[in-house]
Tab-separated table of C-alpha atoms in Angstrom:
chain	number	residue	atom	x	y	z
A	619	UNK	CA	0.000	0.000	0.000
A	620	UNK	CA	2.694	2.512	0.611
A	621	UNK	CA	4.610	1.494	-2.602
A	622	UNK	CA	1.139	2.769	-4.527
A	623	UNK	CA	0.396	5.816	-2.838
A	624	UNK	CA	4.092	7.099	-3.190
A	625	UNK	CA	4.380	6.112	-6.658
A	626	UNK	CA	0.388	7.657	-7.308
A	627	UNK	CA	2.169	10.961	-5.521
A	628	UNK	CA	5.370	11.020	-7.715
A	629	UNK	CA	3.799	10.424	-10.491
A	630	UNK	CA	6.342	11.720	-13.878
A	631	UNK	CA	5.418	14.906	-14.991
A	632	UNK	CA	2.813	15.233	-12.552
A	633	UNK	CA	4.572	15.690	-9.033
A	634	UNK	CA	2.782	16.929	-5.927
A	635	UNK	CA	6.127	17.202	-4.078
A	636	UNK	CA	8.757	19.372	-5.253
A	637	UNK	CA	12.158	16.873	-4.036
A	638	UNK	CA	12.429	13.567	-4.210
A	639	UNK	CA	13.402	12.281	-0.610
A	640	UNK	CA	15.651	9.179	-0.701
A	641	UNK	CA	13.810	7.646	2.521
A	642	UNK	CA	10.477	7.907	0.120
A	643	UNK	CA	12.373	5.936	-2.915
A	644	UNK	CA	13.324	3.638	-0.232
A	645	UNK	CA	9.648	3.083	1.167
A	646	UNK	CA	8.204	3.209	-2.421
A	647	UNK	CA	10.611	0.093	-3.423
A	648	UNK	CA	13.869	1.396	-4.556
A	649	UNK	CA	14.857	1.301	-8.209
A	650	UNK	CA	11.870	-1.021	-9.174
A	651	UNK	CA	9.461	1.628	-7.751
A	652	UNK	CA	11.557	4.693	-9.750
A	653	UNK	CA	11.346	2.613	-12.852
A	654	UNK	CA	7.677	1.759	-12.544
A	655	UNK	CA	7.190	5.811	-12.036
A	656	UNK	CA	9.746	6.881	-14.847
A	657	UNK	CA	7.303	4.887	-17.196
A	658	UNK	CA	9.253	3.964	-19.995
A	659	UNK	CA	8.889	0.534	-21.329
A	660	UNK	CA	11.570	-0.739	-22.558
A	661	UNK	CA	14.258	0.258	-19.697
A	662	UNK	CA	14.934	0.316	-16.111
A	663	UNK	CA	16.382	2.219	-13.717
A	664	UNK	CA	20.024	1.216	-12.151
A	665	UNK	CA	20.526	4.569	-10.479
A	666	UNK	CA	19.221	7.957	-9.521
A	667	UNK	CA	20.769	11.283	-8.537
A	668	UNK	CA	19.187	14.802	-7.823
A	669	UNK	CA	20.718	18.003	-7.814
A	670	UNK	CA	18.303	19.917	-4.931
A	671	UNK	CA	20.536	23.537	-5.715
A	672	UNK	CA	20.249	23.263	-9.662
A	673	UNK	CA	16.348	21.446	-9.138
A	674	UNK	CA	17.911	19.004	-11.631
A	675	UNK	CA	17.131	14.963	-11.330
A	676	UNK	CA	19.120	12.322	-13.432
A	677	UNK	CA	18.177	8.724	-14.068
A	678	UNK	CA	20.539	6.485	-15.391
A	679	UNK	CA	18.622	3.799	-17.114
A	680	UNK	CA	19.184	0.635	-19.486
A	681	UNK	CA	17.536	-1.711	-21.657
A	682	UNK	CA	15.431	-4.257	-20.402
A	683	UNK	CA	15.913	-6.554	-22.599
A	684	UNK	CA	19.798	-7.624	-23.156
A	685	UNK	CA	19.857	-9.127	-26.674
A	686	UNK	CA	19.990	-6.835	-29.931
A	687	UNK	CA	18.063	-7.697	-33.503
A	688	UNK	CA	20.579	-7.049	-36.327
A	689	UNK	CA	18.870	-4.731	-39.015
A	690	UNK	CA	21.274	-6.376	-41.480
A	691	UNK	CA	20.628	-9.799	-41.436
A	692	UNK	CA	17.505	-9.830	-38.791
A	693	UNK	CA	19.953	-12.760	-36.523
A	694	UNK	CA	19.657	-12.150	-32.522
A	695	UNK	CA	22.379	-11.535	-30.896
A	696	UNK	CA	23.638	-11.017	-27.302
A	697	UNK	CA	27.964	-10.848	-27.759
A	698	UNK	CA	28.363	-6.644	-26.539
A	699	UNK	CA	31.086	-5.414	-28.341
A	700	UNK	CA	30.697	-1.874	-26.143
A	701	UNK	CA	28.355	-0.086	-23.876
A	702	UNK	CA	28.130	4.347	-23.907
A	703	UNK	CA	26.366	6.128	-21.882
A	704	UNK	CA	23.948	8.868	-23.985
A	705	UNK	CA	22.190	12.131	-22.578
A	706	UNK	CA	18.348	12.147	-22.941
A	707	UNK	CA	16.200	14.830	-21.932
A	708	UNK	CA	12.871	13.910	-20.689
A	709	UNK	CA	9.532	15.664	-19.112
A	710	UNK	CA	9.769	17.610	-16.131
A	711	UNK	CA	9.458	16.312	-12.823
A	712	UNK	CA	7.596	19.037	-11.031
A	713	UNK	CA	9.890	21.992	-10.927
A	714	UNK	CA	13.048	19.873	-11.587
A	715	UNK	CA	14.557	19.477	-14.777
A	716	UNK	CA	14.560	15.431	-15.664
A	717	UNK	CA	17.695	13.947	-17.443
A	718	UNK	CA	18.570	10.416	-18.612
A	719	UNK	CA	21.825	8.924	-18.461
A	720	UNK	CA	20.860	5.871	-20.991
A	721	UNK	CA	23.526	3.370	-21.030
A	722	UNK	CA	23.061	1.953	-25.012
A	723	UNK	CA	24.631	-1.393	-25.947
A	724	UNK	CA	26.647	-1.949	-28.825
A	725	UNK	CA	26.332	-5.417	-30.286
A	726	UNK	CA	28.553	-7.234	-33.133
A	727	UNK	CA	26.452	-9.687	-35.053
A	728	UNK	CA	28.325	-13.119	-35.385
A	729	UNK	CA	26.719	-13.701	-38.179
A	730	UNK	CA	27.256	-10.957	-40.539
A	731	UNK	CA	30.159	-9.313	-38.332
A	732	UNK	CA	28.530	-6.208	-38.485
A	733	UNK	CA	28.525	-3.472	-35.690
A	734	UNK	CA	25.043	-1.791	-34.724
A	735	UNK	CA	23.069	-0.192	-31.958
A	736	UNK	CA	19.348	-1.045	-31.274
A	737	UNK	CA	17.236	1.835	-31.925
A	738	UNK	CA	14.202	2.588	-29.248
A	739	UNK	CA	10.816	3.921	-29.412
A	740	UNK	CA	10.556	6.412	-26.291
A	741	UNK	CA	14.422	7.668	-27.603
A	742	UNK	CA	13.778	10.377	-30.516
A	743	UNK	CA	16.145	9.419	-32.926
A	744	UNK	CA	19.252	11.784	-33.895
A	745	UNK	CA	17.832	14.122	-31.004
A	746	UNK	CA	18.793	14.001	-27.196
A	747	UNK	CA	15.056	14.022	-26.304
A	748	UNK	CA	12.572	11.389	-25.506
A	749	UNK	CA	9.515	11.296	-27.601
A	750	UNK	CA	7.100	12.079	-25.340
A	751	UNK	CA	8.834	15.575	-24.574
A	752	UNK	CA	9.036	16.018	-28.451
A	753	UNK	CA	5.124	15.753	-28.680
A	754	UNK	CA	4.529	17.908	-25.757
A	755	UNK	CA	6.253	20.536	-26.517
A	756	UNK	CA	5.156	20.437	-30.128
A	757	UNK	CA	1.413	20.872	-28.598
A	758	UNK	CA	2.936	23.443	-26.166
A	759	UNK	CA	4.675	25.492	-29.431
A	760	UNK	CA	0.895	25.350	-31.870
A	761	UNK	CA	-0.595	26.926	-29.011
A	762	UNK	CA	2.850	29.373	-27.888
A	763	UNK	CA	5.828	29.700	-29.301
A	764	UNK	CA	9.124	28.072	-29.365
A	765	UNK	CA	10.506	30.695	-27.051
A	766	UNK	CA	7.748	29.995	-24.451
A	767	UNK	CA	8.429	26.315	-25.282
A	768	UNK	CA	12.354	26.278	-24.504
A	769	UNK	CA	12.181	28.539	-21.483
A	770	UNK	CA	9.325	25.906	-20.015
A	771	UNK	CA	11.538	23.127	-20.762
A	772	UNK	CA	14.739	24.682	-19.362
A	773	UNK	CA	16.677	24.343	-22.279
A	774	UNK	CA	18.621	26.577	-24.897
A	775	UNK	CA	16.174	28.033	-27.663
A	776	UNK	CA	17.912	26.932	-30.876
A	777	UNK	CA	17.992	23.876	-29.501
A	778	UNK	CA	14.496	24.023	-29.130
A	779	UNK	CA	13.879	25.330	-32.195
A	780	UNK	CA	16.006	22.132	-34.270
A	781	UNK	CA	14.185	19.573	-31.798
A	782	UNK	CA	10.765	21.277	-32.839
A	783	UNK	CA	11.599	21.477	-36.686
A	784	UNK	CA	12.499	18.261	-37.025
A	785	UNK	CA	10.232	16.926	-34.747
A	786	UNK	CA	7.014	18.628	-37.267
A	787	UNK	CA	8.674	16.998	-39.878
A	788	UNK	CA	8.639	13.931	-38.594
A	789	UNK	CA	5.211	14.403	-37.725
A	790	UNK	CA	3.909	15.167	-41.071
A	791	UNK	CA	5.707	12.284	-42.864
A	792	UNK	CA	3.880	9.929	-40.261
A	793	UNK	CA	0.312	11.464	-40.463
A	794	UNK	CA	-2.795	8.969	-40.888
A	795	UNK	CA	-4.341	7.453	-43.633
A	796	UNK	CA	-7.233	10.578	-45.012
A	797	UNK	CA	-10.191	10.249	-47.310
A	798	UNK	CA	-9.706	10.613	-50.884
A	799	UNK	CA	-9.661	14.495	-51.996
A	800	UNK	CA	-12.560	15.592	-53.912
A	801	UNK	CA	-12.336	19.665	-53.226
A	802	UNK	CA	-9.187	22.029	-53.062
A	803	UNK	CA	-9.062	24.869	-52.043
A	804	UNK	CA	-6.519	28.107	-53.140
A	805	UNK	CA	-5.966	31.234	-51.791
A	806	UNK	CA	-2.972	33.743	-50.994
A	807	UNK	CA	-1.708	34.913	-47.308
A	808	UNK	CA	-0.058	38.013	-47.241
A	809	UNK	CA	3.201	37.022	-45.580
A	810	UNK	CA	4.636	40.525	-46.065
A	811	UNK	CA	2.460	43.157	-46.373
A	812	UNK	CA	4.981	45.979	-46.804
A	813	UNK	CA	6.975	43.842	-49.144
A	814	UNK	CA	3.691	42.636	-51.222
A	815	UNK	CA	5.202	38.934	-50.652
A	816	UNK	CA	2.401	36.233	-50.960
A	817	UNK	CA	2.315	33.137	-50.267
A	818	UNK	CA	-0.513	30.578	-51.032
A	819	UNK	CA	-2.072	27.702	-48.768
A	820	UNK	CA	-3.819	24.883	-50.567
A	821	UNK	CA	-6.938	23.731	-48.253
A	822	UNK	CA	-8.150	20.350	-48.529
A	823	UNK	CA	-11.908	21.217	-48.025
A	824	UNK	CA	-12.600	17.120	-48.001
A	825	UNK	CA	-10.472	16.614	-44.568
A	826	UNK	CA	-10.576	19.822	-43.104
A	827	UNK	CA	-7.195	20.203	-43.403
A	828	UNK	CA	-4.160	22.980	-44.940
A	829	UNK	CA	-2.824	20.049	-47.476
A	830	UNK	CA	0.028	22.363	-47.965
A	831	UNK	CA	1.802	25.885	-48.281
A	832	UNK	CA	3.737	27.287	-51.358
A	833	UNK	CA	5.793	30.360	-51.031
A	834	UNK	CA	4.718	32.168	-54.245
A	835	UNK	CA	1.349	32.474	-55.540
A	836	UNK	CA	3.004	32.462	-59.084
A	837	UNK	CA	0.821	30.125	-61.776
A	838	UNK	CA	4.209	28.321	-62.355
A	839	UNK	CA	4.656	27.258	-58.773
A	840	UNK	CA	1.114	26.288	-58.596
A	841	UNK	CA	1.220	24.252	-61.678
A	842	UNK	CA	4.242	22.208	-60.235
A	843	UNK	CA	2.729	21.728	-57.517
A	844	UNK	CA	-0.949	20.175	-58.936
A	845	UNK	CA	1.251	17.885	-61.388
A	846	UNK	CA	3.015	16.650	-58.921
A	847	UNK	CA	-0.299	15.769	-56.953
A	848	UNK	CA	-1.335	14.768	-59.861
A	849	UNK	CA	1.373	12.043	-60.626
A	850	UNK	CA	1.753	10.834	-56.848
A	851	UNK	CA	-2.170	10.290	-56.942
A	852	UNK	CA	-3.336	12.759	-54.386
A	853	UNK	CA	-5.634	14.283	-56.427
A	854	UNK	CA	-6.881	11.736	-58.469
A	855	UNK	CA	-9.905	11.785	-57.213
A	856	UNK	CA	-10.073	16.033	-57.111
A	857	UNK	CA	-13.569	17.205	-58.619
A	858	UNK	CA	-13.706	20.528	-57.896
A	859	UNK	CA	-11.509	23.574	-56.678
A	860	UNK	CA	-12.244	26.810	-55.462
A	861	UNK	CA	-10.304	30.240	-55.852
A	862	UNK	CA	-11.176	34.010	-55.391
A	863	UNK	CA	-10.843	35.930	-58.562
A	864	UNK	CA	-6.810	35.564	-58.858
A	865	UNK	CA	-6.409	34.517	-62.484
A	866	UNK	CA	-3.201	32.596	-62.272
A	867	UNK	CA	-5.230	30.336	-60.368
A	868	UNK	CA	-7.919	29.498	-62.677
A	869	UNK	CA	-5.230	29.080	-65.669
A	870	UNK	CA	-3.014	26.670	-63.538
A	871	UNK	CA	-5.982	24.340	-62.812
A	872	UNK	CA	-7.428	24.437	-66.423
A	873	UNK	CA	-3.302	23.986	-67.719
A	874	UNK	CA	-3.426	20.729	-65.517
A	875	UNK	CA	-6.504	18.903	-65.325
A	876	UNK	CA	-8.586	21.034	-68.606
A	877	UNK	CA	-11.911	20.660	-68.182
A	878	UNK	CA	-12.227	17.689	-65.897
A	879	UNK	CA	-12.380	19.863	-62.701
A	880	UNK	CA	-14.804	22.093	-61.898
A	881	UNK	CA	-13.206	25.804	-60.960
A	882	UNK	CA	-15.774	27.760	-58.487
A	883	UNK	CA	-14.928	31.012	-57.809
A	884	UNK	CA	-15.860	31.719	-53.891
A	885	UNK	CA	-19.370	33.840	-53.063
A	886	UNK	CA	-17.789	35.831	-50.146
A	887	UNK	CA	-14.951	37.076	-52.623
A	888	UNK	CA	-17.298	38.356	-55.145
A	889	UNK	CA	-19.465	39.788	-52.616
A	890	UNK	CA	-16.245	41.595	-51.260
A	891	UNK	CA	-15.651	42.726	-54.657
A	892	UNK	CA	-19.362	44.319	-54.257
A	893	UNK	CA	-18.997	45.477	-51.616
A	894	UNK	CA	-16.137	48.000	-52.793
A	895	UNK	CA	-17.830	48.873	-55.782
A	896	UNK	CA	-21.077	50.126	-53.630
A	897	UNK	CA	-18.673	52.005	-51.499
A	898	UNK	CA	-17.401	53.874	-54.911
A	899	UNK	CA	-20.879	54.196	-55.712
A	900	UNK	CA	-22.184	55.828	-52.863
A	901	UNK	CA	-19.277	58.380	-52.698
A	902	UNK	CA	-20.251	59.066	-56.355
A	903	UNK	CA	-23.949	59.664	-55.131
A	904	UNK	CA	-22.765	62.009	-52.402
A	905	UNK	CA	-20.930	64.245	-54.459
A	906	UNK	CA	-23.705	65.038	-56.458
A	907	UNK	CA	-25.633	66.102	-53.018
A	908	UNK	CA	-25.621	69.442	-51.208
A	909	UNK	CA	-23.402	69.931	-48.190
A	910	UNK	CA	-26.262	69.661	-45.932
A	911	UNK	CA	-27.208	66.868	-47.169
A	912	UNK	CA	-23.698	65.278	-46.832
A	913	UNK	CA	-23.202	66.221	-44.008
A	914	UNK	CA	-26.523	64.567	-42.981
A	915	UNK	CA	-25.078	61.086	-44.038
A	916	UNK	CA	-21.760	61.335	-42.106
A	917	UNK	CA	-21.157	58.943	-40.282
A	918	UNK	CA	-23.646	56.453	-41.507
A	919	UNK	CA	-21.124	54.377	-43.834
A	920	UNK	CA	-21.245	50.964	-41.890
A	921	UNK	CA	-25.939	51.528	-42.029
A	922	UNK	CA	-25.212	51.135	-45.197
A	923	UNK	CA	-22.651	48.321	-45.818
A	924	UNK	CA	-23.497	46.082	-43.108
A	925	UNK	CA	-25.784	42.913	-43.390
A	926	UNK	CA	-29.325	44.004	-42.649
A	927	UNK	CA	-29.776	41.109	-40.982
A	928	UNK	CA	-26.890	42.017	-38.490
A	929	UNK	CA	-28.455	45.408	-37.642
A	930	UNK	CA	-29.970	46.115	-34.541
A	931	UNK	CA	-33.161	47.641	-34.252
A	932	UNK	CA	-32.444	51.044	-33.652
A	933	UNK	CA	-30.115	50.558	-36.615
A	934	UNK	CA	-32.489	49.446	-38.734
A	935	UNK	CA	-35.105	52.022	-37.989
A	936	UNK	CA	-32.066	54.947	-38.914
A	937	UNK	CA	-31.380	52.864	-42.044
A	938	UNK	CA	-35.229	53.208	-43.512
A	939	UNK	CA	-35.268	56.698	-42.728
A	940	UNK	CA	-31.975	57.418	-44.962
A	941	UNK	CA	-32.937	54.816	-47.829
A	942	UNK	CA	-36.873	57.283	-47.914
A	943	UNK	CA	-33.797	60.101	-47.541
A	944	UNK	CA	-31.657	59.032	-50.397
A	945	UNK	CA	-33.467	56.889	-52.725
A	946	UNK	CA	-30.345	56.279	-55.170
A	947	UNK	CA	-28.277	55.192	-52.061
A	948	UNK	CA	-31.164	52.645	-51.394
A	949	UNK	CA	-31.236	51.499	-54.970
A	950	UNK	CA	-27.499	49.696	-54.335
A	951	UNK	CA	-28.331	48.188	-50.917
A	952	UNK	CA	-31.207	46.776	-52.849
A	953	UNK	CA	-29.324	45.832	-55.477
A	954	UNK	CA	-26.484	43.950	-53.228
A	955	UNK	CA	-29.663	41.887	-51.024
A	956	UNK	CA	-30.567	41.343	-54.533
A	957	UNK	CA	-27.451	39.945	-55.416
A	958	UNK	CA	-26.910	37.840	-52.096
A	959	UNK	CA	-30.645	36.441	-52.895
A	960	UNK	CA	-29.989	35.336	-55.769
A	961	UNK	CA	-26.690	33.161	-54.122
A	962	UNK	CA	-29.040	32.199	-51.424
A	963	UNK	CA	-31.752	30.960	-53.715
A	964	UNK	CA	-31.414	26.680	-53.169
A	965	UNK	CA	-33.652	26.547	-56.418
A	966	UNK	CA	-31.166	26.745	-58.666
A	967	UNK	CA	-29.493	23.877	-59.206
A	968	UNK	CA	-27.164	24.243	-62.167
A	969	UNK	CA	-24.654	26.578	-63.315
A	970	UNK	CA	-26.290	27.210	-66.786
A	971	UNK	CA	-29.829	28.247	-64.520
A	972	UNK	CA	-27.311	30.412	-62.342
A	973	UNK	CA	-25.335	31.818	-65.380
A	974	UNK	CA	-28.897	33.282	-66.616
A	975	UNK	CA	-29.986	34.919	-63.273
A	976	UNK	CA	-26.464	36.304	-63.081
A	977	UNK	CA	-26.757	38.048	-66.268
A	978	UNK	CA	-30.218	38.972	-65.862
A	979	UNK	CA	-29.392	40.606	-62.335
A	980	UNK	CA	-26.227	42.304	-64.526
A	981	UNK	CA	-28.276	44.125	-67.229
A	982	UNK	CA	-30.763	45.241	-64.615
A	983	UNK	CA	-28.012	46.903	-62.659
A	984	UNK	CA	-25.989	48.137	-65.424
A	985	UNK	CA	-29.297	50.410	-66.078
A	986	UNK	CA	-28.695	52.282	-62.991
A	987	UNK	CA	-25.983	54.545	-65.052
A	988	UNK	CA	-22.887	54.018	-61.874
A	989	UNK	CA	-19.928	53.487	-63.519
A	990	UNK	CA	-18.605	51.932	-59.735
A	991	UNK	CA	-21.267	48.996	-60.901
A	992	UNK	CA	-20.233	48.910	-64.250
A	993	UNK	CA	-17.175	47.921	-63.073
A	994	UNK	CA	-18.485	45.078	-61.184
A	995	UNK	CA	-20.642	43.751	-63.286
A	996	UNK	CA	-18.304	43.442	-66.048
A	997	UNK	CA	-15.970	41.432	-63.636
A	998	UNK	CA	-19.179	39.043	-63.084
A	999	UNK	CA	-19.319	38.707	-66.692
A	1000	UNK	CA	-15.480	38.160	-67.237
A	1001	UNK	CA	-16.160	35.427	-64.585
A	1002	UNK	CA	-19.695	34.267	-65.247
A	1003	UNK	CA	-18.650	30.367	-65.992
A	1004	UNK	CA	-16.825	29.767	-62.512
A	1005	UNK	CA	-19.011	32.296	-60.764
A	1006	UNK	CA	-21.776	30.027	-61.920
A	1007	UNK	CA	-20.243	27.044	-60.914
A	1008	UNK	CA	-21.109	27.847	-57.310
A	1009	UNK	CA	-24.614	26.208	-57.672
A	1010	UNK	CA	-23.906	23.327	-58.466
A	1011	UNK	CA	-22.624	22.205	-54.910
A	1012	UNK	CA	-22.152	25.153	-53.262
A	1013	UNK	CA	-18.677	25.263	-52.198
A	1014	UNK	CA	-17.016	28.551	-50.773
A	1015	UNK	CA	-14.102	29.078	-49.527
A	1016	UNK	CA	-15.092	30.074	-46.131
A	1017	UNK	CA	-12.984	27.031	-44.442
A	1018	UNK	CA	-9.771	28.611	-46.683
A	1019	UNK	CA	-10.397	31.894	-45.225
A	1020	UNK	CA	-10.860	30.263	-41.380
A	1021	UNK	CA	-6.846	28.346	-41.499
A	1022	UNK	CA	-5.830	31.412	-43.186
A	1023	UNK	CA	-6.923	33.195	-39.757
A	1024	UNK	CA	-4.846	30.533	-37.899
A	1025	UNK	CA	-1.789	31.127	-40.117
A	1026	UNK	CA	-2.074	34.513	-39.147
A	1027	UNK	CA	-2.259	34.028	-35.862
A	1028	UNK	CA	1.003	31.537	-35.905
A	1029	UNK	CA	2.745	34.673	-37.608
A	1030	UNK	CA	1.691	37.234	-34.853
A	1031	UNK	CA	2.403	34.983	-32.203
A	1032	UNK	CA	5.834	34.860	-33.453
A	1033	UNK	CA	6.250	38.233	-34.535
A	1034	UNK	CA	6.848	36.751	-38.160
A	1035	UNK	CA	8.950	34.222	-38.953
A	1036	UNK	CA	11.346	34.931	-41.677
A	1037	UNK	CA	11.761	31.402	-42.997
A	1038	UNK	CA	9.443	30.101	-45.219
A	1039	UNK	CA	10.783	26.652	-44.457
A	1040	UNK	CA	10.031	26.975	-40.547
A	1041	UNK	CA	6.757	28.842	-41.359
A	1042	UNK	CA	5.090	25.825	-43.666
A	1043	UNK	CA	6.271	23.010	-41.006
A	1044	UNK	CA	4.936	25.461	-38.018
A	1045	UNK	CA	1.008	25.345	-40.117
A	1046	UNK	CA	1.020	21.927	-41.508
A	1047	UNK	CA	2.173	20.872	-38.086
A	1048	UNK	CA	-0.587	23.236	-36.275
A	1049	UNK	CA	-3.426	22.636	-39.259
A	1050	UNK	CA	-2.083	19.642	-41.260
């Protein structure tokens, strides 16, 4: 019984106490007790030291099992040619810093004559970590940073920093098995605003998932990339993709798969796009008025641009009194519901039905004499075939836009992160 409660109260990674006290280790059951509480499978611990002034404890541990399989020739052998002792840093032990002095065999097969070392699971490999540190702190760095992460774990941060890196890497090569992808999604992140740098994250809308990241939003790099998808089979199966109205896009898809996927261009983009061209309107409108009158409508931009199902009350009620006010300004937030109707509208249910409305809603505007809708509505009809396309299943890019929030928010975290390398394994690690 007081072997159990002392091992439930030292519990690795979980300590209650902040020392270990050797007359506890004693009571608990000596080195079988500290091995049962260190938790590591496949070794056992011969000794055990702590540091009380640095709050640093060191286990030095071996193998349990004494023989070695030869990754050569697969023959079992138990002739050591040498033993080394290897530093291994594992989880914290309350405040203390926890160390392993692993004692690693080195066999010589008889059979082959070959020299190896037996590799283990809990040891990362190339990396003086365990693998259960690895994987915390990669949870601790997707929702921190690796700063935060190597001050935590007491250790230098460009160490940190390599252990993470490769660590996501690993992590990425290893990930499970994923339904076949039907829908991609492609958009660009601004990266660097002041520079104009892009880059472009490819969404797998089928697995909720950023499939990957691309440092230029070039049609050349986006081409490579499809082919190669392409060729390795990921997108065999890919039916449809969606894209705002970026034109390198559009002509990378159609240069790789013609017309055997389906290019939507997303309904939140083009209502963005509307959204600007009412603003131009409306300015062009208020020129025209007196300054009285302008004056009157100061202040009342967002009444106008914002969703009227989103207004309040009050706000709607100050709305309706402007729109009897201003009847031309009311003509484009008519115009705009009309629009977002239309999208909304569940009884279409082809693009060629949806192509028609589009144009018909087009023509009516285009009567209205603005040349800020002019504008717009010749980008609908520059557009009409993939704009269309959205009503046939009804795919946005609304997921795109939510990871591209969480890339963000990796990047601000970090106060940037000038390697594009680091950046892609930091989101496909966070996101992938």
């Amino acid at each position: 019984m007081v072997k159990k409660q002392c091992i439930s109260a030292l519990r690795i990674g979980r300590f209650d106490v902040d020392v270990m006290e050797d007359d506890v280790v004693e009571k608990a059951g000596g080195l079988d007790a500290l091995t049962n509480l260190l938790g590591l499978d496949e070794f056992e611990v011969v000794d055990f030291v702590q540091d009380r002034q640095s709050e640093v404890v060191r286990f030095t541990v071996v193998p349990k099992v004494r023989e070695g399989l030869c990754p050569h020739c697969r023959m079992l052998c138990e002739k050591r040619h040498a033993t080394g002792d290897y530093d291994v840093l594992d989880l914290p032990i309350s405040n203390c810093r926890t160390e392993l002095i692993v004692r690693v065999p080195q066999f010589r097969c008889e059979a082959c004559q070959r020299f190896f070392t037996p590799r283990y699971a809990a040891i990362a490999e190339g990396m003086h970590a365990t693998v259960r540190l690895l994987k915390r702190m990669g949870e601790f760095v997707k929702h921190g940073d690796v700063a935060a992460a190597a001050a935590f774990f007491r250790i230098p941060e460009k160490t940190a920093e390599r252990w993470y890196y490769e660590y996501a890497a690993q992590h990425r090569a290893a990930r499970s098995p994923v339904k076949p992808i039907t829908c991609l999604g492609i958009d660009e992140l601004s990266v660097k605003k002041r520079h104009r740098q892009f880059a472009c994250p490819l969404i797998d809308h089928t697995n909720a998932r950023v499939l990957d990241m691309l440092e230029h939003r070039t049609k050349d790099t986006v081409v490579k990339w499809l082919k190669a998808g392409q060729e390795s089979g990921l997108l065999t199966e890919l039916k449809e993709v969606t894209i705002d109205m970026w034109g390198p896009y559009a002509d990378a898809v159609r240069e790789v798969f013609g017309n055997t996927v389906r290019i939507v261009v997303d309904r939140f983009h083009l209502i963005q796009n509307l959204q600007a061209c009412l603003a131009e309107g409306r300015r062009q409108i208020q020129r025209g008025l007196s300054k009285e009158a302008a004056k009157d409508l100061k202040g009342t931009r967002w009444l106008w641009a914002k969703n009227p199902d989103h207004l309040t009350a009050e706000e709607r009620v100050k709305l309706e009194v402007l729109q009897q006010q201003y009847p031309a300004l009311a003509q484009l937030t008519q115009e705009r519901e009309a629009l977002r109707r239309l999208l909304d509208d569940t009884t279409i249910r082809s693009a060629e039905e949806g192509r028609g409305r589009l144009l018909a809603w087009c023509d009516h505007v285009g009567q209205l004499g603005i040349s800020a809708l002019e504008k717009f509505t010749q980008t609908v009809r520059n557009w009409i075939g993939e704009i269309a396309n959205y009503f046939v299943s009804r795919s946005t890019n609304a997921r795109t836009e939510g990871f591209n929030h969480g890339i963000r928010t990796i990047l601000w975290r970090a106060f940037g992160i000038p390697n594009f390398a680091h950046l892609r394994l930091r989101v496909l690690h966070a996101f992938g």
